Tab-separated table of C-alpha atoms in Angstrom:
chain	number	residue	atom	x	y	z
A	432	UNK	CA	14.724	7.618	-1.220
A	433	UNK	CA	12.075	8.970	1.284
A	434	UNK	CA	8.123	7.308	1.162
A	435	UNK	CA	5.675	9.630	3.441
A	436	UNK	CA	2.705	7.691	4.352
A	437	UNK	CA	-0.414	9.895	6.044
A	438	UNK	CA	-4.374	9.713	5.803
A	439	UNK	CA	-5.004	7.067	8.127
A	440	UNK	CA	-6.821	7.704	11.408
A	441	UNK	CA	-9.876	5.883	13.391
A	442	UNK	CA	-12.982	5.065	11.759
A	443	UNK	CA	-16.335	3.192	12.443
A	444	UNK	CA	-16.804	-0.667	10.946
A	445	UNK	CA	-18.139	-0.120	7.129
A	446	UNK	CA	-16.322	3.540	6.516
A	447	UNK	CA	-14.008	4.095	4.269
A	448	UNK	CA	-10.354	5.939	4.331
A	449	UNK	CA	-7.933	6.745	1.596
A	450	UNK	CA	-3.941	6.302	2.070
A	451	UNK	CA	-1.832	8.632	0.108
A	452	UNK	CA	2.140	8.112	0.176
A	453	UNK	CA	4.660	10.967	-1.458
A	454	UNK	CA	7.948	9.982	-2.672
A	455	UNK	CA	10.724	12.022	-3.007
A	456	UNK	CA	14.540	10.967	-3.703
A	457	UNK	CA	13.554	8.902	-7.479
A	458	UNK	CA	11.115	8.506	-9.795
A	459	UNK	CA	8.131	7.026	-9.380
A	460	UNK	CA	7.430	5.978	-12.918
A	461	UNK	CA	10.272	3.192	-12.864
A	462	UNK	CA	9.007	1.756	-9.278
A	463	UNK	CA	7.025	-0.925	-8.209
A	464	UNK	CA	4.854	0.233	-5.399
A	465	UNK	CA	2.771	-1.555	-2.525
A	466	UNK	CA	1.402	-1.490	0.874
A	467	UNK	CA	2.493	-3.617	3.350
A	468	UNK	CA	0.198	-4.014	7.210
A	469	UNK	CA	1.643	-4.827	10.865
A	470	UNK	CA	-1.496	-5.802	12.975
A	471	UNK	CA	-0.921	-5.663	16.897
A	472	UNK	CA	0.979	-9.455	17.256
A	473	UNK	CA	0.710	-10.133	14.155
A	474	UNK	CA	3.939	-10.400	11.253
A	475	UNK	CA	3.744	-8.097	8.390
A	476	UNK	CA	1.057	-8.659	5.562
A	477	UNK	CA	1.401	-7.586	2.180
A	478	UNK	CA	-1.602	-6.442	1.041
A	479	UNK	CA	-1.497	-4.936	-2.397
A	480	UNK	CA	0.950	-3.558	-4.888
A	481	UNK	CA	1.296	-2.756	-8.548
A	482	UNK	CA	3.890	-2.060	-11.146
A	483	UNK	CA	2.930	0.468	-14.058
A	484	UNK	CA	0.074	2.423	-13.940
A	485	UNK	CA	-1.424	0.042	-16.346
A	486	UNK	CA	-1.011	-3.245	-14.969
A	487	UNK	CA	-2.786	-5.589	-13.115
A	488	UNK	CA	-2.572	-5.151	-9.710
A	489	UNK	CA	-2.114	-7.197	-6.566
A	490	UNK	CA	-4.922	-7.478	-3.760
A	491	UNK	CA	-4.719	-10.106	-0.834
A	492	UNK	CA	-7.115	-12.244	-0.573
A	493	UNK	CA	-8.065	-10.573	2.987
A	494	UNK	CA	-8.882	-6.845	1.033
A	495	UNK	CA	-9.595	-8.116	-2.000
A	496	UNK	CA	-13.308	-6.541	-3.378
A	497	UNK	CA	-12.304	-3.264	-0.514
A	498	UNK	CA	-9.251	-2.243	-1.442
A	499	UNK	CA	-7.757	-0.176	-4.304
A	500	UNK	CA	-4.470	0.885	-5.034
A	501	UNK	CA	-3.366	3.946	-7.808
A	502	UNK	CA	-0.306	5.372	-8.442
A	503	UNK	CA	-0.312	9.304	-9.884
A	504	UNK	CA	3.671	9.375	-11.552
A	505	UNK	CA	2.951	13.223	-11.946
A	506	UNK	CA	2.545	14.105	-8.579
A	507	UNK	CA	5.270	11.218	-7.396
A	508	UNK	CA	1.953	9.821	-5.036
A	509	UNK	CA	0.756	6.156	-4.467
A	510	UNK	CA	-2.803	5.915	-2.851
A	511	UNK	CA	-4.354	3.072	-0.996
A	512	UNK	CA	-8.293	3.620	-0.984
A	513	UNK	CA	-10.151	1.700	2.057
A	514	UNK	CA	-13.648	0.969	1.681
A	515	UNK	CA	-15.707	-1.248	3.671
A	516	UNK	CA	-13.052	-1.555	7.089
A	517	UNK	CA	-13.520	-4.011	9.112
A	518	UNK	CA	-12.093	-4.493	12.847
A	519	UNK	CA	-9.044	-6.790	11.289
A	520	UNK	CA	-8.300	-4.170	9.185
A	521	UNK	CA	-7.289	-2.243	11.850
A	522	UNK	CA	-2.964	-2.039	11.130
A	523	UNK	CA	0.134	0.273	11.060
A	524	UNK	CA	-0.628	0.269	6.968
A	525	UNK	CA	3.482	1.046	5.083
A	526	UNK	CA	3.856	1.792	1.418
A	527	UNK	CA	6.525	0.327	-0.115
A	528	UNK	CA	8.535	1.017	-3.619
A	529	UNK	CA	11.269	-0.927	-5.379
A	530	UNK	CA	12.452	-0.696	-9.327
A	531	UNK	CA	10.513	-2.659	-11.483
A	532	UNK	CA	13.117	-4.850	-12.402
A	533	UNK	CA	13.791	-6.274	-9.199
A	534	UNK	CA	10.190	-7.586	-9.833
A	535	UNK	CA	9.078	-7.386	-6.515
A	536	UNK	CA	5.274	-6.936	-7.326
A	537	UNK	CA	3.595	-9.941	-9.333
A	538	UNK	CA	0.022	-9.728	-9.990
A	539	UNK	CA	-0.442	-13.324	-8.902
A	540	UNK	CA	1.581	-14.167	-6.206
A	541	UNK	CA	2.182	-11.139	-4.239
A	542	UNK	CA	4.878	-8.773	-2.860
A	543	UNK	CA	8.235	-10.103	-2.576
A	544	UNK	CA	10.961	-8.185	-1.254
A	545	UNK	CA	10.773	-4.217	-1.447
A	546	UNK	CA	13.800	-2.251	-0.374
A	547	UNK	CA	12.405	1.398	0.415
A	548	UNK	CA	9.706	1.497	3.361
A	549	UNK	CA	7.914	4.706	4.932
A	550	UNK	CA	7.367	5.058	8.386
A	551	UNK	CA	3.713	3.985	8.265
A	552	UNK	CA	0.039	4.980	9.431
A	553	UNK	CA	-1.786	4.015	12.098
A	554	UNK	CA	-5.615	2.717	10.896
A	555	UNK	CA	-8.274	1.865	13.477
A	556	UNK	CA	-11.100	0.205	12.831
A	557	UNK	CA	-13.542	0.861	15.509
A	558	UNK	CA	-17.420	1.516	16.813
C-alpha cells in the first residue's frame, strides 16, 4: 500500500492550491480516504476525509467553506483543493486511506484512525 502526496508548494494569503495523492498497492474504490496536517509545533489535525464517492464528506471546522476533497476511483487519485489559504494553513498536508469498514471517516465526527499514510507535502502560506 503506497499513498504519493505532491502539488503543494508556497503561495500568497487568498491563493489557492490543489493536492493530488496516487495510490498504488489496492483499490481505491473500497477505501476511506482523508487528509491529515502537521503545523510547525503543533500535533496532527485531521482535516477532511470521505468514504464513497457519493457521500458526505468531512471538513474541520478550521477549512470548512475552503476546502474540498474528491476522490477519482479510475485513476486510483484523491485530491485536496485549497482555496482561500490563510497563514495557519500553512502544514506538512498527508493523505490518508483505510477500508471502509474499519469506518475510520464519519461525516460528523471526523477521522479516526487510518492505517496507510504518504509521506506528505509541504504547504506555505505566505506574502
Amino acid at each position: 500500500v503506497q499513498l504519493q502526496a505532491s502539488g503543494g508548494g508556497l503561495v500568497q494569503p487568498g491563493g489557492s492550491l490543489r493536492l493530488s495523492c496516487v495510490v498504488s498497492g489496492f483499490t481505491l474504490g473500497y477505501y476511506a480516504i482523508g487528509w491529515f496536517r502537521q503545523a510547525p509545533g503543533k500535533g496532527r489535525e485531521g482535516i477532511s476525509c470521505i468514504n464513497s464517492s457519493t457521500a458526505s464528506a468531512y471538513y474541520a471546522d478550521s477549512v470548512k467553506g475552503r476546502l474540498t476533497i474528491s476522490r477519482d476511483n479510475a485513476k486510483n487519485t484523491v485530491y485536496l483543493q485549497m482555496n482561500s489559504l490563510k497563514p495557519e494553513d500553512t502544514a506538512v498536508y498527508y493523505c490518508v486511506a483505510d477500508p471502509m469498514w474499519r469506518n475510520g471517516c464519519d461525516s460528523d465526527s471526523g477521522l479516526g484512525n487510518f492505517g496507510s499514510w504518504g509521506q506528505g507535502t509541504q504547504v506555505t502560506v505566505s506574502s
